[in-house]
Short mmCIF file of C-alpha atoms and ligand atoms in Angstrom, two decimals:
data_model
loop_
_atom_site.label_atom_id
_atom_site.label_comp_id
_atom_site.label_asym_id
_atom_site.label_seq_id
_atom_site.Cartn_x
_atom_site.Cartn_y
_atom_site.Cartn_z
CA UNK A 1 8.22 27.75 20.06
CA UNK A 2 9.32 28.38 16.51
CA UNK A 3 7.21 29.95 14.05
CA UNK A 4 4.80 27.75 12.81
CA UNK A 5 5.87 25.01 14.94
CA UNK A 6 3.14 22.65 16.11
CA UNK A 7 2.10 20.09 18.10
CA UNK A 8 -1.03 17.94 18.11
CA UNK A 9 -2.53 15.22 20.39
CA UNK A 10 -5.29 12.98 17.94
CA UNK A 11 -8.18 11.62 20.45
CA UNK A 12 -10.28 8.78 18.35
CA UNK A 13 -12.06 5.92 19.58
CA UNK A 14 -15.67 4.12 19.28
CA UNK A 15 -18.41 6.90 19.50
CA UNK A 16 -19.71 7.16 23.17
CA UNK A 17 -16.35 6.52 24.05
CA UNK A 18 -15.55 10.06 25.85
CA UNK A 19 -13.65 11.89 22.67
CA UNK A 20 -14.84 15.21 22.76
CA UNK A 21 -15.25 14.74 27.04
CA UNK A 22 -11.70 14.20 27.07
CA UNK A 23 -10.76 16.62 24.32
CA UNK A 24 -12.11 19.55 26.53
CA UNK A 25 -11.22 18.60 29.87
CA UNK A 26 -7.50 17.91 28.97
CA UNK A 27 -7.59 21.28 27.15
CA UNK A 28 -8.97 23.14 29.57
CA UNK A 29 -6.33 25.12 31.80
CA UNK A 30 -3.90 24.38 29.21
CA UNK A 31 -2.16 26.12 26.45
CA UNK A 32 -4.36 23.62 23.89
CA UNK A 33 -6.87 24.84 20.93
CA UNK A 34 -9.36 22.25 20.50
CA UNK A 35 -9.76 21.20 16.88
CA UNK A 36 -13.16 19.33 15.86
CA UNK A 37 -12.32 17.15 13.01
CA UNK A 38 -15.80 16.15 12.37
CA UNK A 39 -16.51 20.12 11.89
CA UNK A 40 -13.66 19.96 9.39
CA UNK A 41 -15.01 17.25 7.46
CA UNK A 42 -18.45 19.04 7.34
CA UNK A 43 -17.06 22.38 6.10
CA UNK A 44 -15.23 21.36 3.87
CA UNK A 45 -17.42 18.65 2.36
CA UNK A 46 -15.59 15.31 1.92
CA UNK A 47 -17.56 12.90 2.96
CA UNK A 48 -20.07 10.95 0.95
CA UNK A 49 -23.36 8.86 3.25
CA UNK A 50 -23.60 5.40 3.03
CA UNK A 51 -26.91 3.73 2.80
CA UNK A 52 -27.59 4.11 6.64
CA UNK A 53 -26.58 7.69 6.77
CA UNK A 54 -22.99 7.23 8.47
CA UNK A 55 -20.61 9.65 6.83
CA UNK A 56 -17.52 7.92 4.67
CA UNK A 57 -14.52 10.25 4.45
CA UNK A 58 -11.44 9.22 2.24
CA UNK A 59 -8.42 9.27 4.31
CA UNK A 60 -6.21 11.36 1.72
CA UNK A 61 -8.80 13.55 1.36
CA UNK A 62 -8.63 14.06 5.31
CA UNK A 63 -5.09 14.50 5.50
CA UNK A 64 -5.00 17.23 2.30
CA UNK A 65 -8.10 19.22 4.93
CA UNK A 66 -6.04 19.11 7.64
CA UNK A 67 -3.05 20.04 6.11
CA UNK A 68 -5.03 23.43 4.56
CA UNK A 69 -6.54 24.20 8.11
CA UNK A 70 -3.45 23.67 9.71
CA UNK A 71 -0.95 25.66 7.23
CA UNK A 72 0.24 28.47 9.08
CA UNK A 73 -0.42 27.71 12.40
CA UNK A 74 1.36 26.88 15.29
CA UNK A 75 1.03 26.25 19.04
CA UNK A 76 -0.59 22.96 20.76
CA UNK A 77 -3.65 21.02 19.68
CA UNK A 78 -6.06 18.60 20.39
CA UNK A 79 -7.90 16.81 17.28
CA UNK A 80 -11.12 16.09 18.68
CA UNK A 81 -12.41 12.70 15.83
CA UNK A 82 -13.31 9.38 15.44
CA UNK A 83 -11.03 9.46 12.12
CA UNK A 84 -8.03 11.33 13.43
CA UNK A 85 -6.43 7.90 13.55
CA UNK A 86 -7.01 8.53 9.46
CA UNK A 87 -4.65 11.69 9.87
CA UNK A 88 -0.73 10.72 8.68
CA UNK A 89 2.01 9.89 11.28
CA UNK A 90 3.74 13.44 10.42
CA UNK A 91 0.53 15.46 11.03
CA UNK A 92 0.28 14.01 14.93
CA UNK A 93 2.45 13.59 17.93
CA UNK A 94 0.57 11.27 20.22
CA UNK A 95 -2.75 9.49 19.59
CA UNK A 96 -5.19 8.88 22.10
CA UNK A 97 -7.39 6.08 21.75
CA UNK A 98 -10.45 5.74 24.29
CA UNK A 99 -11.51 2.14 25.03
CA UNK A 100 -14.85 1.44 26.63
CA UNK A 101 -16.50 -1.95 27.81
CA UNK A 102 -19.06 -2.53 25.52
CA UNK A 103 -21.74 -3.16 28.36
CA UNK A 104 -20.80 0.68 29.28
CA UNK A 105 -20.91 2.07 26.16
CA UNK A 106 -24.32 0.68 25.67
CA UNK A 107 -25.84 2.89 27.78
CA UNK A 108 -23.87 6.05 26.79
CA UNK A 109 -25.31 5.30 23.24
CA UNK A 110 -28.73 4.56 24.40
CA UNK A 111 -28.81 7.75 26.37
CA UNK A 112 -27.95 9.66 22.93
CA UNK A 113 -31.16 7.82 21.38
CA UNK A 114 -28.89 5.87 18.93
CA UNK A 115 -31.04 3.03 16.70
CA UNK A 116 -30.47 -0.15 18.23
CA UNK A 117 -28.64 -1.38 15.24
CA UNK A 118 -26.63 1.31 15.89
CA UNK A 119 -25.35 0.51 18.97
CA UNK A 120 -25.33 -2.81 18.78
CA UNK A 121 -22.27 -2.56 15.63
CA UNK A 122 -20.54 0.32 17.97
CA UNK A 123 -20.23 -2.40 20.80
CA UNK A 124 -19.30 -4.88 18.01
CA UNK A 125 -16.53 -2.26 16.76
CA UNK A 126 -15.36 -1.59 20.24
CA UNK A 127 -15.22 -5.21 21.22
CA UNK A 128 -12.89 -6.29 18.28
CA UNK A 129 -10.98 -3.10 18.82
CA UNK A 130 -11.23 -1.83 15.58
CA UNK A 131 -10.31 1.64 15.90
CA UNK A 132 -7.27 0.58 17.76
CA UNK A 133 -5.55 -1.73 15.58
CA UNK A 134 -6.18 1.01 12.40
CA UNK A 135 -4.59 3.29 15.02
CA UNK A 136 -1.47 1.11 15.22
CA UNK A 137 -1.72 0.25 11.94
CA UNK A 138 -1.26 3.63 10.85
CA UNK A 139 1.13 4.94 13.85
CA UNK A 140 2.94 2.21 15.40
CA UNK A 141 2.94 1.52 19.03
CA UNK A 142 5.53 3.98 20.36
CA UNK A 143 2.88 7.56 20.42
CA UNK A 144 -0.40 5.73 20.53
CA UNK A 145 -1.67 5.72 24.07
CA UNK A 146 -5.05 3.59 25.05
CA UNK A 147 -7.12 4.40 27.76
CA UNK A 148 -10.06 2.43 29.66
CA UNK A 149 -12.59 5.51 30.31
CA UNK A 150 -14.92 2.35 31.90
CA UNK A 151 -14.57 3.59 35.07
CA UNK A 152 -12.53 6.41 35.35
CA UNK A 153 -13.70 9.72 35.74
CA UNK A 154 -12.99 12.18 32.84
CA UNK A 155 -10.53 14.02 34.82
CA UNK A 156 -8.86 10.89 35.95
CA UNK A 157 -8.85 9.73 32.71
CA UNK A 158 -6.87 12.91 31.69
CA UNK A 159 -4.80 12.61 34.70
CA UNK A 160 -3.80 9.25 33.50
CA UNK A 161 -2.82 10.32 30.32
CA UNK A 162 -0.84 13.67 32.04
CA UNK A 163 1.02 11.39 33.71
CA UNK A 164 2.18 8.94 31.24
CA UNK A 165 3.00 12.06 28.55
CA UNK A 166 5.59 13.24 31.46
CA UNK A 167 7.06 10.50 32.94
CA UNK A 168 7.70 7.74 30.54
CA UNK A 169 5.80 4.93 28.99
CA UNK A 170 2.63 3.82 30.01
CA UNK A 171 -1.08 3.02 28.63
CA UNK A 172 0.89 0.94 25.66
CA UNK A 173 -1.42 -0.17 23.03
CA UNK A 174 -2.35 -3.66 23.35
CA UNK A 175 -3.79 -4.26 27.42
CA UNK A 176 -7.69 -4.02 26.64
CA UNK A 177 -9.56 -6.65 25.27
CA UNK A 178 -13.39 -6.65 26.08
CA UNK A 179 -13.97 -10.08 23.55
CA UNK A 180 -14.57 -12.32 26.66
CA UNK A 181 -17.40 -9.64 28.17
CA UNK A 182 -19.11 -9.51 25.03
CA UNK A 183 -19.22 -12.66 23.78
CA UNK A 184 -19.79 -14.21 26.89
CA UNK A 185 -21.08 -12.30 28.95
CA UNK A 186 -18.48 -12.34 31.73
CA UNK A 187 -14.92 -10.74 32.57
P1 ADP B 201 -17.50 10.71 22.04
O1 ADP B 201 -16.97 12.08 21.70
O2 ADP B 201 -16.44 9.65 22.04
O3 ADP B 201 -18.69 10.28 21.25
P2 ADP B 201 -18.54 12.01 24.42
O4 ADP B 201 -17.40 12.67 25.11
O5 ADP B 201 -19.42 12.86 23.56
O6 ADP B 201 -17.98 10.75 23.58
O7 ADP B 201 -19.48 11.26 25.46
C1 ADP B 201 -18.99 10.32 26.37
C2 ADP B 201 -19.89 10.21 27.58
O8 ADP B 201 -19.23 9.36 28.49
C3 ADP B 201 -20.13 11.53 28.28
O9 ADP B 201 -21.46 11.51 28.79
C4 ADP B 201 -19.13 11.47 29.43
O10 ADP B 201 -19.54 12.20 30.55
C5 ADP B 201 -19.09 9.99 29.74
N1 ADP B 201 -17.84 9.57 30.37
C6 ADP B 201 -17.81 8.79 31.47
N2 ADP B 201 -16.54 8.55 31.83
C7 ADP B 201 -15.74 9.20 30.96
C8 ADP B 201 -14.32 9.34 30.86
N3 ADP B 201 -13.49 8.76 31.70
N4 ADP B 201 -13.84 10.08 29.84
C9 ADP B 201 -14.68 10.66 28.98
N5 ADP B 201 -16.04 10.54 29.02
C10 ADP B 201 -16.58 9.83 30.02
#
């Protein structure tokens, strides 16, 4: 690898869908430095709260932190955030977005004491697929890679996504859609 050459996977999706689970397990065993974006956006202070406390980040002033922490460096990463989607096409090879049926992701958010409200507009975001059409929105289909983590195992889930970054195209954008379950309560 050439000096200061780089490479970075992005991992976003809903909270409680299995970012920084994924994040370390893929890394793990391989030549990957884990990057926490929301430890990024905490250091370096852009963010402002909204009136229920979530944290609103600017996405230029994301890209222009990333860019600083990032100067100089080289090797493989994985961006660990529910905004790396935010992050410019140029500052990310592939994207990773987690999808998880909002039944399912219920109880991972209930199990992390999360208001009810809370949830409740996390299983909203997740059924419309919010995160993934900003995703493709701001990267295009062809390195944007989304994975069910429903039922999978972590490790499969990393498997899965082994497997498609070797041998061709799979998990296109596009294949999940969880409106049916959540709306009416069956599919
Ligand atoms: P996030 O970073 O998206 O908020 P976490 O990784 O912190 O999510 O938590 C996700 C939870 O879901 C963990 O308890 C994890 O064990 C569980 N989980 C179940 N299946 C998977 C999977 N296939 N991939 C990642 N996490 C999973």
């Amino acid at each position: 690898m050439e000096k200061g050459e780089k490479k970075v996977i992005a991992v976003t999706g809903t909270p409680g869908t299995g970012k920084t689970t994924f994040s370390k397990v893929f890394s793990d065993g391989l030549d990957y430095r884990l990057i926490d974006l929301n430890e990024l956006i905490e250091r370096d202070g852009i963010y402002e709260l909204d009136s229920d406390g979530t944290k609103v980040v600017n996405s230029q002033d994301l890209q222009n932190s990333f860019k600083k922490h990032m100067s100089g460096k080289s090797g493989n990463f994985v961006v660990d955030g529910l905004l790396s989607h935010l992050l410019l096409p140029a500052q990310l090879e592939k994207l990773v977005v987690l999808r998880t049926k909002p039944s399912v992701l219920k109880k991972r958010l209930e199990s992390r004491n999360y208001h009810e409200e809370k949830i409740r507009e996390n299983m909203e975001a997740e059924a419309l697929g919010v995160i993934l059409q900003e995703a493709v929105a701001n990267h295009g289909t062809e390195n944007v890679y989304e994975i069910d983590t429903t039922q999978n195992s972590p490790s499969e889930t990393v498997n899965l996504f082994k497997k498609a970054l070797a041998g061709g195209r799979s998990l296109k954008p596009g294949s999940i859609d969880w409106l049916e379950e959540f709306y009416f309560g069956s599919g």
